CSV table of C-alpha atoms in Angstrom, one decimal:
chain,number,residue,atom,x,y,z
A,13,MET,CA,8.6,35.7,-56.5
A,14,ASN,CA,12.2,34.9,-57.3
A,15,THR,CA,12.2,34.1,-61.0
A,16,GLN,CA,16.1,34.2,-61.2
A,17,ARG,CA,15.8,36.5,-64.1
A,18,LYS,CA,13.7,34.2,-66.2
A,19,THR,CA,12.7,35.6,-69.6
A,20,VAL,CA,9.1,36.3,-70.7
A,21,LEU,CA,7.9,37.7,-74.0
A,22,VAL,CA,4.8,39.8,-73.9
A,23,THR,CA,3.0,40.6,-77.2
A,24,GLY,CA,1.3,43.9,-77.8
A,25,SER,CA,3.2,45.4,-74.9
A,26,GLY,CA,4.0,48.7,-76.5
A,27,GLN,CA,0.9,50.2,-74.9
A,28,GLY,CA,-2.3,49.4,-73.0
A,29,ILE,CA,-2.7,46.2,-71.0
A,30,GLY,CA,0.5,44.7,-72.5
A,31,ARG,CA,2.5,47.6,-71.3
A,32,GLY,CA,1.1,47.3,-67.8
A,33,VAL,CA,1.8,43.6,-67.7
A,34,ALA,CA,5.3,44.0,-69.1
A,35,LEU,CA,6.2,46.6,-66.4
A,36,GLY,CA,4.5,44.6,-63.7
A,37,LEU,CA,6.4,41.4,-64.5
A,38,ALA,CA,9.6,43.4,-64.7
A,39,GLU,CA,8.9,44.6,-61.1
A,40,ARG,CA,8.6,41.0,-60.1
A,41,GLY,CA,12.0,40.1,-61.4
A,42,TRP,CA,11.3,38.9,-65.0
A,43,HIS,CA,13.5,39.8,-67.9
A,44,VAL,CA,10.9,41.1,-70.3
A,45,LEU,CA,11.0,41.1,-74.1
A,46,VAL,CA,8.6,43.8,-75.2
A,47,ALA,CA,7.0,42.6,-78.5
A,48,ASP,CA,5.0,45.1,-80.5
A,49,ILE,CA,4.3,46.0,-84.1
A,50,ASP,CA,5.4,49.6,-83.4
A,51,GLU,CA,9.2,49.7,-83.0
A,52,GLN,CA,9.3,53.0,-81.1
A,53,ARG,CA,6.7,52.0,-78.6
A,54,ALA,CA,8.4,48.7,-78.1
A,55,LYS,CA,11.8,50.4,-77.4
A,56,THR,CA,10.2,52.9,-75.1
A,57,VAL,CA,8.5,50.3,-72.9
A,58,ALA,CA,11.6,48.1,-73.0
A,59,ALA,CA,13.6,50.9,-71.6
A,60,GLU,CA,11.1,51.4,-68.8
A,61,ALA,CA,11.1,47.7,-68.1
A,62,GLY,CA,14.8,47.2,-68.3
A,63,GLY,CA,14.3,44.6,-71.0
A,64,GLU,CA,14.6,44.4,-74.8
A,65,ALA,CA,12.3,45.3,-77.7
A,66,VAL,CA,11.1,42.8,-80.3
A,67,VAL,CA,9.4,44.1,-83.4
A,68,VAL,CA,6.8,41.7,-84.8
A,69,ASP,CA,3.5,41.8,-86.6
A,70,ILE,CA,1.8,38.7,-85.3
A,71,ALA,CA,-0.8,38.8,-88.1
A,72,SER,CA,2.1,38.1,-90.5
A,73,ALA,CA,3.5,34.5,-90.5
A,74,GLN,CA,6.7,35.8,-92.1
A,75,SER,CA,7.2,38.4,-89.4
A,76,CYS,CA,6.6,35.8,-86.7
A,77,ARG,CA,9.2,33.5,-88.2
A,78,GLU,CA,11.7,36.4,-88.6
A,79,ALA,CA,11.3,37.4,-84.9
A,80,ALA,CA,11.7,33.8,-83.8
A,81,GLU,CA,14.8,33.4,-85.9
A,82,GLN,CA,16.3,36.6,-84.5
A,83,LEU,CA,15.8,35.3,-80.9
A,84,GLN,CA,17.2,32.0,-81.8
A,85,ARG,CA,20.4,33.6,-83.2
A,86,GLN,CA,20.7,35.5,-79.9
A,87,GLY,CA,20.3,32.3,-78.0
A,88,VAL,CA,17.2,33.4,-76.2
A,89,VAL,CA,15.3,30.8,-74.1
A,90,LEU,CA,11.8,31.7,-73.2
A,91,ASP,CA,10.5,30.7,-69.8
A,92,GLY,CA,7.2,32.5,-70.5
A,93,LEU,CA,5.0,33.8,-73.3
A,94,VAL,CA,2.1,36.1,-72.8
A,95,ASN,CA,-0.1,36.4,-75.9
A,96,ASN,CA,-1.8,39.7,-75.3
A,97,ALA,CA,-1.8,41.5,-78.6
A,98,ALA,CA,-5.3,42.1,-79.9
A,99,LEU,CA,-7.5,44.5,-81.7
A,100,PHE,CA,-10.3,45.9,-79.6
A,101,SER,CA,-10.2,49.6,-78.5
A,102,THR,CA,-10.4,50.9,-82.1
A,103,LEU,CA,-13.4,48.7,-83.0
A,104,THR,CA,-16.7,50.3,-83.6
A,105,MET,CA,-19.7,48.6,-81.9
A,106,LYS,CA,-22.1,47.2,-84.4
A,107,PRO,CA,-24.4,44.1,-84.8
A,108,PHE,CA,-22.7,41.1,-86.4
A,109,TRP,CA,-24.6,41.5,-89.7
A,110,GLU,CA,-23.0,44.9,-90.2
A,111,ILE,CA,-19.4,43.7,-89.8
A,112,ASP,CA,-17.8,43.5,-93.2
A,113,GLU,CA,-15.6,40.6,-94.3
A,114,GLN,CA,-12.4,42.7,-94.2
A,115,GLU,CA,-12.9,43.8,-90.6
A,116,TRP,CA,-13.9,40.3,-89.5
A,117,ASN,CA,-10.8,38.8,-91.0
A,118,ARG,CA,-8.5,41.5,-89.6
A,119,VAL,CA,-9.8,40.9,-86.0
A,120,LEU,CA,-9.5,37.2,-86.3
A,121,GLY,CA,-6.2,37.5,-88.0
A,122,VAL,CA,-4.6,39.3,-85.1
A,123,ASN,CA,-6.5,38.1,-82.1
A,124,LEU,CA,-6.6,34.3,-82.9
A,125,THR,CA,-4.5,33.5,-85.9
A,126,GLY,CA,-1.7,35.8,-84.8
A,127,THR,CA,-1.4,34.0,-81.4
A,128,TRP,CA,-1.3,30.6,-83.1
A,129,GLN,CA,1.4,31.8,-85.6
A,130,LEU,CA,3.7,33.4,-83.1
A,131,THR,CA,3.4,30.6,-80.5
A,132,LYS,CA,4.2,28.1,-83.2
A,133,ALA,CA,7.3,30.1,-84.3
A,134,LEU,CA,8.5,30.5,-80.7
A,135,LEU,CA,8.2,26.8,-79.7
A,136,PRO,CA,11.9,26.1,-80.0
A,137,ALA,CA,12.7,28.9,-77.6
A,138,LEU,CA,10.0,27.7,-75.2
A,139,ARG,CA,11.1,24.1,-75.4
A,140,GLY,CA,14.6,25.2,-74.5
A,141,ALA,CA,13.4,26.2,-71.0
A,142,GLU,CA,13.2,23.8,-68.1
A,143,SER,CA,9.5,24.4,-67.6
A,144,ALA,CA,7.9,27.1,-69.8
A,145,SER,CA,4.5,28.6,-69.4
A,146,ILE,CA,2.1,30.2,-72.0
A,147,VAL,CA,-0.6,32.6,-70.9
A,148,ASN,CA,-3.2,33.6,-73.5
A,149,VAL,CA,-5.2,36.8,-72.7
A,150,ALA,CA,-8.8,36.1,-73.7
A,151,ALA,CA,-11.8,38.1,-72.4
A,152,SER,CA,-14.8,37.6,-70.1
A,153,ALA,CA,-16.8,39.1,-73.0
A,154,VAL,CA,-17.0,35.5,-74.1
A,155,TRP,CA,-18.9,34.4,-71.0
A,156,ILE,CA,-21.6,37.1,-71.5
A,157,GLY,CA,-21.7,37.0,-75.3
A,158,ARG,CA,-21.1,40.8,-75.3
A,159,PRO,CA,-23.3,42.3,-78.0
A,160,HIS,CA,-21.9,44.3,-81.0
A,161,TYR,CA,-18.4,42.8,-80.8
A,162,ALA,CA,-19.1,39.5,-82.5
A,163,HIS,CA,-15.7,39.3,-84.2
A,164,TYR,CA,-13.9,40.2,-81.0
A,165,VAL,CA,-15.9,37.7,-78.9
A,166,ALA,CA,-15.5,35.0,-81.5
A,167,SER,CA,-11.7,35.5,-81.6
A,168,LYS,CA,-11.4,35.3,-77.8
A,169,ALA,CA,-13.6,32.3,-77.6
A,170,GLY,CA,-11.4,30.6,-80.2
A,171,LEU,CA,-8.4,31.6,-78.1
A,172,ILE,CA,-9.8,29.8,-75.1
A,173,GLY,CA,-10.3,26.7,-77.2
A,174,LEU,CA,-6.7,27.0,-78.6
A,175,THR,CA,-5.4,27.2,-75.1
A,176,TYR,CA,-7.0,23.9,-74.2
A,177,VAL,CA,-5.5,22.3,-77.2
A,178,MET,CA,-2.0,23.8,-76.6
A,179,SER,CA,-2.1,22.5,-73.0
A,180,ARG,CA,-2.7,18.9,-74.3
A,181,GLU,CA,-0.3,18.9,-77.2
A,182,LEU,CA,2.5,20.6,-75.3
A,183,ALA,CA,2.2,18.4,-72.2
A,184,GLY,CA,4.9,16.1,-73.3
A,185,SER,CA,7.3,19.1,-73.7
A,186,GLY,CA,6.7,20.2,-70.1
A,187,ILE,CA,5.1,23.4,-71.4
A,188,ARG,CA,1.9,24.6,-69.6
A,189,ALA,CA,-0.7,26.7,-71.3
A,190,ASN,CA,-3.5,28.7,-69.5
A,191,ALA,CA,-5.7,31.6,-70.3
A,192,VAL,CA,-7.0,34.7,-68.4
A,193,THR,CA,-10.3,36.4,-69.1
A,194,PRO,CA,-10.2,40.1,-68.1
A,195,GLY,CA,-13.2,42.3,-68.4
A,196,SER,CA,-13.0,46.0,-69.5
A,197,VAL,CA,-9.6,47.4,-68.5
A,198,GLN,CA,-8.9,51.1,-68.3
A,199,THR,CA,-5.6,52.1,-70.0
A,200,GLU,CA,-4.0,55.1,-71.5
A,201,ILE,CA,-5.6,54.2,-74.9
A,202,PRO,CA,-8.6,56.4,-75.6
A,203,ARG,CA,-11.9,54.5,-76.0
A,204,THR,CA,-14.2,56.5,-78.2
A,205,THR,CA,-16.5,53.5,-78.8
A,206,ILE,CA,-17.9,53.4,-75.3
A,207,THR,CA,-19.5,56.2,-73.2
A,208,ALA,CA,-18.7,57.2,-69.6
A,209,ASP,CA,-22.2,56.1,-68.6
A,210,GLN,CA,-21.6,52.6,-70.1
A,211,VAL,CA,-18.4,52.3,-68.1
A,212,ARG,CA,-20.2,53.3,-65.0
A,213,LYS,CA,-22.9,50.7,-65.5
A,214,GLN,CA,-20.4,48.0,-66.1
A,215,VAL,CA,-18.5,48.9,-62.9
A,216,GLU,CA,-21.8,48.8,-60.9
A,217,ALA,CA,-22.4,45.3,-62.3
A,218,GLN,CA,-19.1,44.0,-60.9
A,219,ASN,CA,-18.6,42.6,-57.4
A,220,VAL,CA,-15.5,44.7,-57.1
A,221,GLN,CA,-17.0,48.1,-58.0
A,222,ARG,CA,-14.1,50.0,-59.5
A,223,PRO,CA,-12.6,50.2,-63.0
A,224,ALA,CA,-9.9,47.6,-63.7
A,225,THR,CA,-6.4,48.6,-64.6
A,226,PRO,CA,-3.6,46.5,-66.1
A,227,ASP,CA,-2.1,46.0,-62.6
A,228,ASP,CA,-5.2,43.9,-61.7
A,229,LEU,CA,-4.1,41.3,-64.3
A,230,VAL,CA,-0.4,41.2,-63.4
A,231,GLY,CA,-0.9,39.0,-60.3
A,232,ALA,CA,-2.9,36.3,-62.1
A,233,ILE,CA,-0.5,36.3,-65.1
A,234,ALA,CA,2.6,36.2,-62.9
A,235,PHE,CA,1.0,33.2,-61.0
A,236,LEU,CA,0.3,31.3,-64.2
A,237,LEU,CA,3.8,32.0,-65.4
A,238,GLY,CA,5.6,31.0,-62.2
A,239,PRO,CA,6.4,27.9,-60.3
A,240,ASP,CA,3.4,28.3,-57.9
A,241,SER,CA,1.1,27.2,-60.7
A,242,GLY,CA,3.3,24.3,-61.7
A,243,PHE,CA,0.3,21.9,-61.5
A,244,VAL,CA,-2.1,24.2,-63.3
A,245,SER,CA,-2.5,23.7,-67.1
A,246,GLY,CA,-5.4,24.0,-69.6
A,247,GLN,CA,-7.3,26.3,-67.3
A,248,THR,CA,-9.0,29.7,-67.8
A,249,VAL,CA,-8.8,32.2,-64.9
A,250,ASN,CA,-11.5,34.8,-64.9
A,251,VAL,CA,-10.2,38.2,-63.8
A,252,ASP,CA,-13.1,40.7,-64.3
A,253,GLY,CA,-14.0,41.9,-60.8
A,254,GLY,CA,-16.9,39.4,-60.5
A,255,LEU,CA,-18.7,40.8,-63.5
A,256,THR,CA,-19.2,37.1,-64.5
A,257,VAL,CA,-18.9,34.2,-62.1
A,258,ARG,CA,-17.2,31.1,-63.4
């Protein structure tokens, strides 16, 4: 796809799924802004992607505003925004009644509130584009009510709802908003909270019986960002190898 060096910002792209998406979009011709809370990780991936690093803590409204103001001073126009940053791999599985208030608020604060805060702050940059697109990375865990991750599932369910509202409220601005719901994705981030046997059983439950990698998400996200999906808005695209059928 010829994007004519359009600019996309990908949150949480210093590692994991975000890093894979950032690199995949760069390969497809996008100018990628690698946004992450960790400055060194952001700079490393930005160098790999031939883009630029943006340091932001999306859980902080002040940090979101400062990042947006920095981009505004630089005259950056955003053609795309991928809200990927989330807490998951470090979470310990437990029933919802064992999750304490601090952990619950931390997960919701990043996964849901953080997406709302940053998108709100970046609206001037998105409105400056001819036709911008927002892609929110939710999770197919919502569709199965995955046990022992109540705060994560709740945050991602909220993100799907937020996507619908964004698509309605931004319609007059020519900005589209969609979501993708990946299943479990294997990245370089170690997962100590799930066993190899659990991974094997999940893969066996999929129609596509192999572990997913970030590359499996890039195509769907690139489609939703690009002109081929110009008539698609307010939708949720399930990308979990057929673990769930929507």
